[in-house]
Coordinates of C-alpha atoms and ligand atoms in Angstrom, one line a residue:
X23 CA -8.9 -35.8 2.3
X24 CA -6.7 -33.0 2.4
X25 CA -3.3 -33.1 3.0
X26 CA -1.3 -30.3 4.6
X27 CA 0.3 -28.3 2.0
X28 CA -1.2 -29.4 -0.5
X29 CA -3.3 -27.3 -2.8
X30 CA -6.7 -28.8 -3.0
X31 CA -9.3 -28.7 -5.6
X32 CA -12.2 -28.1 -2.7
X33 CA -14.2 -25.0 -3.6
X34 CA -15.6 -22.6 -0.6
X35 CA -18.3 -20.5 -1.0
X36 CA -18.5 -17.4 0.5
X37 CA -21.8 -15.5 1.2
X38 CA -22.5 -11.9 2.5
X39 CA -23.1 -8.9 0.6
X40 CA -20.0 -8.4 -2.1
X41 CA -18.7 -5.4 -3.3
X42 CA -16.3 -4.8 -6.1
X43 CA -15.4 -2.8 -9.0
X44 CA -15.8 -3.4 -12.9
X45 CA -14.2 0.4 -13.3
X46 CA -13.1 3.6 -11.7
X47 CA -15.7 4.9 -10.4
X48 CA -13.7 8.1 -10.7
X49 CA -14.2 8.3 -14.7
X50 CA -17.3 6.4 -14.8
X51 CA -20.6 7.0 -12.5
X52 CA -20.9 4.8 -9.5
X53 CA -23.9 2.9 -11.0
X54 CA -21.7 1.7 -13.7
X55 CA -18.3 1.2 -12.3
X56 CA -19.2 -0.4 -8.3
X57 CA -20.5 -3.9 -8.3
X58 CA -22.9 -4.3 -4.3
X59 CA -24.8 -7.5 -4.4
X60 CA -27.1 -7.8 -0.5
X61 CA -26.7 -11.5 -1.1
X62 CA -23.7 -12.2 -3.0
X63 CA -21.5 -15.2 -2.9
X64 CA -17.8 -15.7 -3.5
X65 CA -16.5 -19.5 -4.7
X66 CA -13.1 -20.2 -4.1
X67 CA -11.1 -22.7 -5.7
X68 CA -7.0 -23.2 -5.1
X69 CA -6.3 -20.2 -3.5
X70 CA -8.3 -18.2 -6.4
X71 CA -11.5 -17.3 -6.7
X72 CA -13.4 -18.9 -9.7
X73 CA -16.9 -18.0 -9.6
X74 CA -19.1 -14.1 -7.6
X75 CA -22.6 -13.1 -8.5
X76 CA -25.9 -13.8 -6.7
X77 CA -25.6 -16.3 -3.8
X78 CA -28.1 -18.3 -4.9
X79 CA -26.7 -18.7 -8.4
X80 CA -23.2 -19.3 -7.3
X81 CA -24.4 -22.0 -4.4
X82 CA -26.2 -23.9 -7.6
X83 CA -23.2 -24.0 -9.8
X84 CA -21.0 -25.5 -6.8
X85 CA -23.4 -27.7 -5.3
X86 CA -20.9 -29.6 -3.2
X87 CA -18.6 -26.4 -2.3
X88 CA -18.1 -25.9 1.4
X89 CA -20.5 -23.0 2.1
X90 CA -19.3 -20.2 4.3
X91 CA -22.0 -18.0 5.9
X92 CA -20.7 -14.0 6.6
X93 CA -24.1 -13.1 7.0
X94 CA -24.3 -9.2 6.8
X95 CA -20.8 -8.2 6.5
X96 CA -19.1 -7.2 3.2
X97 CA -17.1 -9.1 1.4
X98 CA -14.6 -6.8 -0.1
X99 CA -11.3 -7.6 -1.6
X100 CA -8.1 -6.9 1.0
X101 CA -6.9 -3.7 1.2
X102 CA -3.4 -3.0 -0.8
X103 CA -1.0 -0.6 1.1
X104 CA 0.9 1.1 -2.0
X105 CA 3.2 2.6 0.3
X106 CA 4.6 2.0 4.0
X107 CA 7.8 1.9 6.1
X108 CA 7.8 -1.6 8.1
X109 CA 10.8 -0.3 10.0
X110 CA 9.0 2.7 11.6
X111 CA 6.4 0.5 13.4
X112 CA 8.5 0.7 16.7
X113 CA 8.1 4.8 15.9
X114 CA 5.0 5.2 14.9
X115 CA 3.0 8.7 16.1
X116 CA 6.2 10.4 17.5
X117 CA 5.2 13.5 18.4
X118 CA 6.1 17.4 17.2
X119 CA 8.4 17.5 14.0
X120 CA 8.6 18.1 10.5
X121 CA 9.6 15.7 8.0
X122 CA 13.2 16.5 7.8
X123 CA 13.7 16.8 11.6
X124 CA 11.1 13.8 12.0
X125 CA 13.6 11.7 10.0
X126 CA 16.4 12.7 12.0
X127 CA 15.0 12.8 15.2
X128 CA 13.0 9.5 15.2
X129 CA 13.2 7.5 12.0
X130 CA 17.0 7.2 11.1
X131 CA 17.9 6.2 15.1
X132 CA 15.4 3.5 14.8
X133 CA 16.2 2.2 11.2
X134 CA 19.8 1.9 12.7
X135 CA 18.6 -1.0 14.9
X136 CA 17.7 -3.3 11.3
X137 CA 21.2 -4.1 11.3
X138 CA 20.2 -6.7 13.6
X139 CA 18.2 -9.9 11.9
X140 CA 16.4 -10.8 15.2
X141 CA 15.5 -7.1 15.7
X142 CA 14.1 -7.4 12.3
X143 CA 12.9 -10.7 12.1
X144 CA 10.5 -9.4 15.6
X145 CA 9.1 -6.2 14.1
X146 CA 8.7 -8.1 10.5
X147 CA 6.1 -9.9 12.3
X148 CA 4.7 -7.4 14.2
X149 CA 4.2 -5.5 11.4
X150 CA 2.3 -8.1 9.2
X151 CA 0.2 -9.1 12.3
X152 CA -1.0 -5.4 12.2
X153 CA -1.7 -5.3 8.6
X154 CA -3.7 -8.4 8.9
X155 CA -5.6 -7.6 11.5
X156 CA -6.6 -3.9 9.8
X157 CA -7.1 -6.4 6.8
X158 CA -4.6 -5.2 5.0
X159 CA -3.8 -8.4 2.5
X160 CA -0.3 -7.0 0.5
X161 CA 1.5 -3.8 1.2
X162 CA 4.3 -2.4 -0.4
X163 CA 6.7 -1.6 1.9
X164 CA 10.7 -0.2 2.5
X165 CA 13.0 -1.7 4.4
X166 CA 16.1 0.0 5.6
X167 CA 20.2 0.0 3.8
X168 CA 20.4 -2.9 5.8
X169 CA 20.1 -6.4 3.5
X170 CA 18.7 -8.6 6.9
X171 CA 15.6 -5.9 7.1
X172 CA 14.4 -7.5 3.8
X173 CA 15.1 -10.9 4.3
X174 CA 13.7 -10.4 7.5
X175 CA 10.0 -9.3 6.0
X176 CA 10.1 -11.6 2.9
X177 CA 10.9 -14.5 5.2
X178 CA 7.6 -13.4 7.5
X179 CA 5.6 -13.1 4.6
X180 CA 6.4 -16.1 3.0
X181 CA 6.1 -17.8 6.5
X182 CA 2.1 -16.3 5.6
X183 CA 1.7 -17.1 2.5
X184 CA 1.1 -13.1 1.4
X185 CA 1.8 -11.0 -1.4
X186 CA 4.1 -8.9 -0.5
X187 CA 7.0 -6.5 -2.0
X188 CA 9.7 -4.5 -0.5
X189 CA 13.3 -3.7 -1.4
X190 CA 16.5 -2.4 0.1
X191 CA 16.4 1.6 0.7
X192 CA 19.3 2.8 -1.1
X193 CA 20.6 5.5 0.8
X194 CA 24.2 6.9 0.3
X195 CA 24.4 10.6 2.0
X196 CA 22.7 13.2 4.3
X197 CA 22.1 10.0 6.6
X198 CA 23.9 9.1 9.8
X199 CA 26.7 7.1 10.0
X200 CA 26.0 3.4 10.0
X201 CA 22.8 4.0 8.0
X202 CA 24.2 4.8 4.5
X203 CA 25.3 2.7 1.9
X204 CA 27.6 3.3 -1.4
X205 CA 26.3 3.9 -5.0
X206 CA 28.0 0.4 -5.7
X207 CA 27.0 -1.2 -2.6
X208 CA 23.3 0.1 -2.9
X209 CA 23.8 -1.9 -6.2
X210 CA 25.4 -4.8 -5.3
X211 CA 22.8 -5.7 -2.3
X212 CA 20.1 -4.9 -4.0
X213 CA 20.7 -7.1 -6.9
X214 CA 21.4 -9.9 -4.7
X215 CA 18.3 -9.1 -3.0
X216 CA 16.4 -8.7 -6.3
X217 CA 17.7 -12.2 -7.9
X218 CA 17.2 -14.3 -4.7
X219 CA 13.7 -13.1 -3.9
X220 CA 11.9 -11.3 -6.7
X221 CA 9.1 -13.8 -8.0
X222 CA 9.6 -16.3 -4.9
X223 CA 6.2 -17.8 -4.4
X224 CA 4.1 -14.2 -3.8
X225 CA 7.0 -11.7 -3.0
X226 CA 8.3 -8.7 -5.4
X227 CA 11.2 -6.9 -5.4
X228 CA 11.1 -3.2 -5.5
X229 CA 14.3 -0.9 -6.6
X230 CA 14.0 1.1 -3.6
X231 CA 16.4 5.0 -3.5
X232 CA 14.7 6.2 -0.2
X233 CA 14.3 10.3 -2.2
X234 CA 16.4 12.3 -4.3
X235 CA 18.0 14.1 -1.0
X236 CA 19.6 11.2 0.6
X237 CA 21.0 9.5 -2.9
X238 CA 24.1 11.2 -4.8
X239 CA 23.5 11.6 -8.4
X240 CA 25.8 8.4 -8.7
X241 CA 23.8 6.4 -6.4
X242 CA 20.7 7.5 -8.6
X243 CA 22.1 6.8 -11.5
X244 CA 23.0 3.3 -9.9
X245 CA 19.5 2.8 -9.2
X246 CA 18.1 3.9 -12.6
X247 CA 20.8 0.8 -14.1
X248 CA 19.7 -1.7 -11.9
X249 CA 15.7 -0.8 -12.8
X250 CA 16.8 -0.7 -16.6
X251 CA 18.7 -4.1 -16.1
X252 CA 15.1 -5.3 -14.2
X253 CA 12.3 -3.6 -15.7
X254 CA 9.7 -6.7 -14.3
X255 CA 10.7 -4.4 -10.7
X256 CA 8.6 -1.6 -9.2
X257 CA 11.0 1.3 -8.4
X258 CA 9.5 3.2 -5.5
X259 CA 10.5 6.5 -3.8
X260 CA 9.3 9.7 -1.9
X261 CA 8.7 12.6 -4.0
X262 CA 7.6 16.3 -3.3
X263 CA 5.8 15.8 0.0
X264 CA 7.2 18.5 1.8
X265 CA 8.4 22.5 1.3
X266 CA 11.6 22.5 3.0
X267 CA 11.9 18.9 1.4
X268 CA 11.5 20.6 -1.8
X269 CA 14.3 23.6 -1.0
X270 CA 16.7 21.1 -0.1
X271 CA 16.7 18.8 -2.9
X272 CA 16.7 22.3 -5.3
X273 CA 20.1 23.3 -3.6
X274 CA 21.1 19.4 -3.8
X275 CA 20.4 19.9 -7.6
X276 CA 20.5 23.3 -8.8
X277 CA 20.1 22.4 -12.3
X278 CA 17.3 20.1 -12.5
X279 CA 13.8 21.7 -13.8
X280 CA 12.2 20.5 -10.6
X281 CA 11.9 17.4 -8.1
X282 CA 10.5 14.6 -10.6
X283 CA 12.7 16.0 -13.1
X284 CA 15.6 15.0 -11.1
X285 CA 14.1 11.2 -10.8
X286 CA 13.5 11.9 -15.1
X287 CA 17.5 12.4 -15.4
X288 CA 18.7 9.3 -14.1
X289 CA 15.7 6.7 -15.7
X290 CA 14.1 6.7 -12.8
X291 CA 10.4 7.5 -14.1
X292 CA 7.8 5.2 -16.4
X293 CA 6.1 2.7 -16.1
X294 CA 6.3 0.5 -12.3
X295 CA 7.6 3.7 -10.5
X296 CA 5.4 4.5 -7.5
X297 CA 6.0 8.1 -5.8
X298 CA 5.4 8.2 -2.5
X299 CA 2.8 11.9 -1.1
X300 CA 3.7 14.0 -4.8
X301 CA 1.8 16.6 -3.3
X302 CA 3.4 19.9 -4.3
X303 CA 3.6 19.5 -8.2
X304 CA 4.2 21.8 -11.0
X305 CA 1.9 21.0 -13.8
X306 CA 5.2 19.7 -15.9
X307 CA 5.6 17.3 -12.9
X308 CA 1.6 16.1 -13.4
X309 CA 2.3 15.6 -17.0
X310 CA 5.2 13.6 -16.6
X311 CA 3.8 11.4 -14.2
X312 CA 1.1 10.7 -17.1
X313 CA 3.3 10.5 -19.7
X314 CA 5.4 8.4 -18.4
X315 CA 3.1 6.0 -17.0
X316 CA 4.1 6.5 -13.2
X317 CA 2.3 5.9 -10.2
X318 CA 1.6 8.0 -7.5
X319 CA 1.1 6.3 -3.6
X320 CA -1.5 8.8 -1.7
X321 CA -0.4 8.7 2.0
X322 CA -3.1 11.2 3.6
X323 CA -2.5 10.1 7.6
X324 CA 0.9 11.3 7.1
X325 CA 0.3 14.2 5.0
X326 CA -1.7 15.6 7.9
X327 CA 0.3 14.1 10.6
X328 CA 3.6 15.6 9.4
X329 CA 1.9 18.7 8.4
X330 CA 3.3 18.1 4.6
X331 CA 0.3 19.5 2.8
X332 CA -3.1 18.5 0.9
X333 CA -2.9 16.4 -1.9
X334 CA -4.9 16.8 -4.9
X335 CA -7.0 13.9 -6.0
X336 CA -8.9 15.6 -8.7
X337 CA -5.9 16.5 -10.7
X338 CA -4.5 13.0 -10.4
X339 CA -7.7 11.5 -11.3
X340 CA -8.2 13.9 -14.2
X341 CA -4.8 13.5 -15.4
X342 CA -5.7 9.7 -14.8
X343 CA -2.2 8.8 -13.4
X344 CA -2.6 5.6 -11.6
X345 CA -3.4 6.5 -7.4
X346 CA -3.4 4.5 -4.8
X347 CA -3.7 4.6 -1.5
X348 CA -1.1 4.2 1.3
X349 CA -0.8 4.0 5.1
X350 CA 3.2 5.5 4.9
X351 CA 3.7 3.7 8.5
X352 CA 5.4 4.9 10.6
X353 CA 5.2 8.9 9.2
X354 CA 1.2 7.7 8.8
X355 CA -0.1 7.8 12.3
X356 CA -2.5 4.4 11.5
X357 CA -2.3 0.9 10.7
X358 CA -5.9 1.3 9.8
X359 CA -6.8 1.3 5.7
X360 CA -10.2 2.8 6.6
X361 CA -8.7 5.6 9.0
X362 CA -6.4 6.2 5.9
X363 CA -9.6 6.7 3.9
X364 CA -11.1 8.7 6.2
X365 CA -8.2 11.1 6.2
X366 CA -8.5 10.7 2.2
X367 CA -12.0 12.1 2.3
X368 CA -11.2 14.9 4.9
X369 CA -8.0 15.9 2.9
X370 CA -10.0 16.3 -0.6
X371 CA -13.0 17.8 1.5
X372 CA -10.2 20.5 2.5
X373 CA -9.7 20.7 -1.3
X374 CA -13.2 21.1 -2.3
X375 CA -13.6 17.9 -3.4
X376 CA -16.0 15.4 -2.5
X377 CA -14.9 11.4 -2.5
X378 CA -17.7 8.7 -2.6
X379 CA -17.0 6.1 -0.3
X380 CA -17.1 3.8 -3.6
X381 CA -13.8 5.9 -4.5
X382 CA -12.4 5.7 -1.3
X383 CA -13.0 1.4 -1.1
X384 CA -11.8 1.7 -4.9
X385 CA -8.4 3.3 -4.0
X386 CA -7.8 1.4 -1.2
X387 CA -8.3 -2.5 -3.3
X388 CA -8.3 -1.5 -7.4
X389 CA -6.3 1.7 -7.3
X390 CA -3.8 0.3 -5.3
X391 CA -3.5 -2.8 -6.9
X392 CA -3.3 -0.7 -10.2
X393 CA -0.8 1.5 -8.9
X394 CA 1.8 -1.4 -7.9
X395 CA 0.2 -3.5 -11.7
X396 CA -0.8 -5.9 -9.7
X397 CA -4.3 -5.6 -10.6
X398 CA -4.0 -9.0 -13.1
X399 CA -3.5 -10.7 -9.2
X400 CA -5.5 -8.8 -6.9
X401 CA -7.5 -6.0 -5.2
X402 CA -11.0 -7.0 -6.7
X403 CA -13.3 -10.0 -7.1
X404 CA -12.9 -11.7 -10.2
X405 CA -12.7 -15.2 -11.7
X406 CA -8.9 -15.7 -11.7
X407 CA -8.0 -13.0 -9.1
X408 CA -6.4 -14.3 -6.0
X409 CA -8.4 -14.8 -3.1
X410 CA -7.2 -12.2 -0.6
X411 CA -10.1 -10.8 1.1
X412 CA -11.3 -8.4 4.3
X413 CA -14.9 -9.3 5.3
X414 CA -16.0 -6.3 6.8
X415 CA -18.5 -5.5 9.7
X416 CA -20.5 -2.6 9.2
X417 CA -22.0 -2.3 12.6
X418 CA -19.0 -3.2 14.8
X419 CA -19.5 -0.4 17.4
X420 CA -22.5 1.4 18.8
X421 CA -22.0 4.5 17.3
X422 CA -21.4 3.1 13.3
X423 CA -24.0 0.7 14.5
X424 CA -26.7 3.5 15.4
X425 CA -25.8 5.3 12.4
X426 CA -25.6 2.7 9.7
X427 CA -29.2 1.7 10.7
X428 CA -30.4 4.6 9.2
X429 CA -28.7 3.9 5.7
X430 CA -30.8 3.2 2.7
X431 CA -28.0 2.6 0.2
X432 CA -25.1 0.3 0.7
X433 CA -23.0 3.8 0.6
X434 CA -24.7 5.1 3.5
X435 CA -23.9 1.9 5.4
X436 CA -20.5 1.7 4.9
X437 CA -19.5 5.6 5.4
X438 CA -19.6 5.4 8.8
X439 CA -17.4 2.3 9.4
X440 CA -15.0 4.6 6.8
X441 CA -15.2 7.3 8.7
X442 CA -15.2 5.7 12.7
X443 CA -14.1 2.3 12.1
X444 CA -11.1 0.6 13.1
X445 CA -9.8 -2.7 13.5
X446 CA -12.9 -4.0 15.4
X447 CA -14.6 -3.8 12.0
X448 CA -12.5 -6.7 10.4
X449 CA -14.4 -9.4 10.8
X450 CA -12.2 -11.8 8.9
X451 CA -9.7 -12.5 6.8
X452 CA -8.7 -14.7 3.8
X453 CA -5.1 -15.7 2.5
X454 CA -5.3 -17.3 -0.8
X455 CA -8.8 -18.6 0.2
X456 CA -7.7 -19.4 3.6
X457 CA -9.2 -17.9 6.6
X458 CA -6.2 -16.2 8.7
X459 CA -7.1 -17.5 11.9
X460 CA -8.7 -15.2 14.5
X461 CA -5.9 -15.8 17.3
X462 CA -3.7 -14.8 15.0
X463 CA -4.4 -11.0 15.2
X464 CA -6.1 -10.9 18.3
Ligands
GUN520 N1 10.9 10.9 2.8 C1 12.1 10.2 2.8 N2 12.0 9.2 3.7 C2 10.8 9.3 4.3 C3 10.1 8.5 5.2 O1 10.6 7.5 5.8 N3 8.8 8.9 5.5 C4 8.2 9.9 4.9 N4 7.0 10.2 5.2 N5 8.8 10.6 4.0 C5 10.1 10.3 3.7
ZN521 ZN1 7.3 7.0 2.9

């Protein structure tokens, strides 16, 4: 029998219809690069999952596996938030500003309040409850300057059993009092932060300078040390999103080429740095973030919700610099991945360009997972891939309901709960093979 805590060698079998990816379908044809079975199966074996394909192959290959009927809905892999800000969830949709103002008006007096562990420890929870239930499975997230705000979400996550990363914001001027650190302070926490916690059961570190406006060049060149001295971190950051964001940081440093080229100076770029929005690039910008092997996090609630501008998927994708997709909460105005990728699609439609819901799915599980090189661990369905998971209804209102029942492609179903879905459409969720129960985020 079982035993609490103990990993088991019982295998589950999940059946529904399963989607996943073998490529991107943005440099390969949908055909070749999405996987849709109408009756596929899952097995799932200590926490990973070990067998997908037909249902009825994968229920004769585990012939005593615990079968686990999801009928219609999708399996998918969970969604990955590249990039979000756990400490704005008490903030999220505040109304009328602009990034800089927004950040003064509503973000910085709230981040003040993470100096308190129990404060933290409450919205740590909150927060996770609301990925979960909006099946988010592992997001990347900031904390604030304050050291509790990240024990306070590793300890909930671990509490969970998720994958999880998050790091320190290292913040040393242009912030209020109380809510800014020092270069060597910025260090010193975060290394303590970084050696107690990074590779704890399923939590990362991440070196975390909140943008280049709120570091001095000493605090950056802090943060590029402790990234050199720990290159198995991500480094994340917020990078051209804005205009005025952009004017500032060019009278902050008058003699750097541009915005990444300020991140460039102090070792901040290559390989595990994830940019936050990156919308307003010069093409020296693009091809740095491709030769260096950087990451960018697409954040499109908040790009609209902000008013910081249209980002633009096709050169990222044809510079194929690694995107993934990102809810930015609080500045995102949803905890919802598939409200994120409707505001994807409606953001490259204001662009010109078209996104298939199989590159919207792909961005949110693969591209993601890519983007924070995680995708050895998860964000699709694979032998040896962990088994975080999002079971998705496709008919879980009237209106997707109506409309999906005219679909003849699995596309056609799934657009609408894309495009009107919300939390009502997680039907379930796995952890490590484990279904989070329904109370739980109900
Ligand atoms: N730039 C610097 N900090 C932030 C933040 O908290 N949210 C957003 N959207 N942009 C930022
Ligand atoms: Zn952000």
């Amino acid at each position: 029998m079982a035993q609490p805590g103990k990993v088991t060698m019982e295998t589950t079998v999940l059946t529904g219809q399963t989607l996943s990816f073998e490529a991107n379908p943005f440099q390969v044809p949908t055909k070749e690069a999405a996987r849709h079975l109408a009756h596929g199966a899952v097995a799932i074996q200590a926490g990973k999952i070990v067998a997908t394909g037909p249902a009825d192959e994968v229920l004769a290959s585990h012939p005593h596996a615990r079968r686990i009927d999801h009928g219609q809905h999708l399996i998918l892999p969970g969604f990955i938030d590249a990039h979000a800000h756990y400490p704005q969830t008490g903030i999220i949709a505040s109304w009328g500003k602009r990034l800089i103002d927004w950040l003064n008006t509503y973000t910085f007096p709230e981040e003040m309040r993470f100096s308190d562990p129990d404060y933290a420890a409450e919205i740590a929870d909150l927060y996770l409850d609301l990925c979960l239930a909006n099946g988010i499975t592992t997001a990347c997230s900031f904390a604030t300057i304050h050291s509790e705000s990240v024990t306070a979400l590793f300890d909930a996550a671990q509490g969970r059993d998720l994958r999880l990363l998050t790091g320190k914001v290292m913040m040393d001027r242009n912030a209020p009092d109380g809510l800014r650190d020092t270069a060597q302070s910025g260090y010193d926490d975060s290394k303590r932060l970084l050696e107690r916690w990074h590779g704890t059961d399923r939590l990362s570190y991440v070196i975390t300078p909140r943008f280049a406006p709120t570091s001095t060049p000493e605090q950056l060149e802090a943060a590029g040390a402790l990234w050199s001295e720990h290159p198995q971190c991500l480094m994340q950051t917020h990078l051209s999103e804005q205009t005025e964001e952009i004017a500032w940081m060019k009278d902050l440093f008058p003699d750097d080429t541009d915005y990444l080229g300020v991140y460039e100076r102090f070792g901040l770029t290559g390989p595990g740095a994830v940019f936050g929005h990156s919308i307003h690039l010069t093409d020296r910008e693009t091809d740095h973030l491709k030769a260096s092997g950087s990451a960018i996090a697409h954040c499109p609630t908040s790009n609209t919700f902000i008013g910081s501008g249209l980002f633009d998927m096709r050169a990222a994708q044809s510079a194929r610099i690694p995107t993934g997709l990102a809810t930015d909460v609080g500045g995102g105005s949803s905890f919802s991945m598939l409200r994120t990728m409707a505001a994807a699609y409606e953001v490259s439609q204001l662009r010109g360009t078209t996104l298939h819901p199989a590159q919207l799915i792909w961005l949110a599980t693969t591209g993601s997972a890519e983007a924070l090189r995680l995708a050895d661990r998860i964000g699709t369905l694979k032998p040896g891939i962990e088994a975080d998971l999002c079971i998705l209804d496709l008919a879980s209102t009237p209106v997707i309901t109506q409309r999906a029942a005219r679909a003849e492609t699995v596309w056609e179903a799934l657009f609408p709960t894309i495009m009107m879905g919300d939390d009502r459409a997680i039907a379930q969720v796995y952890i490590e093979g484990t279904p989070v129960p329904l109370s739980f985020w109900s």
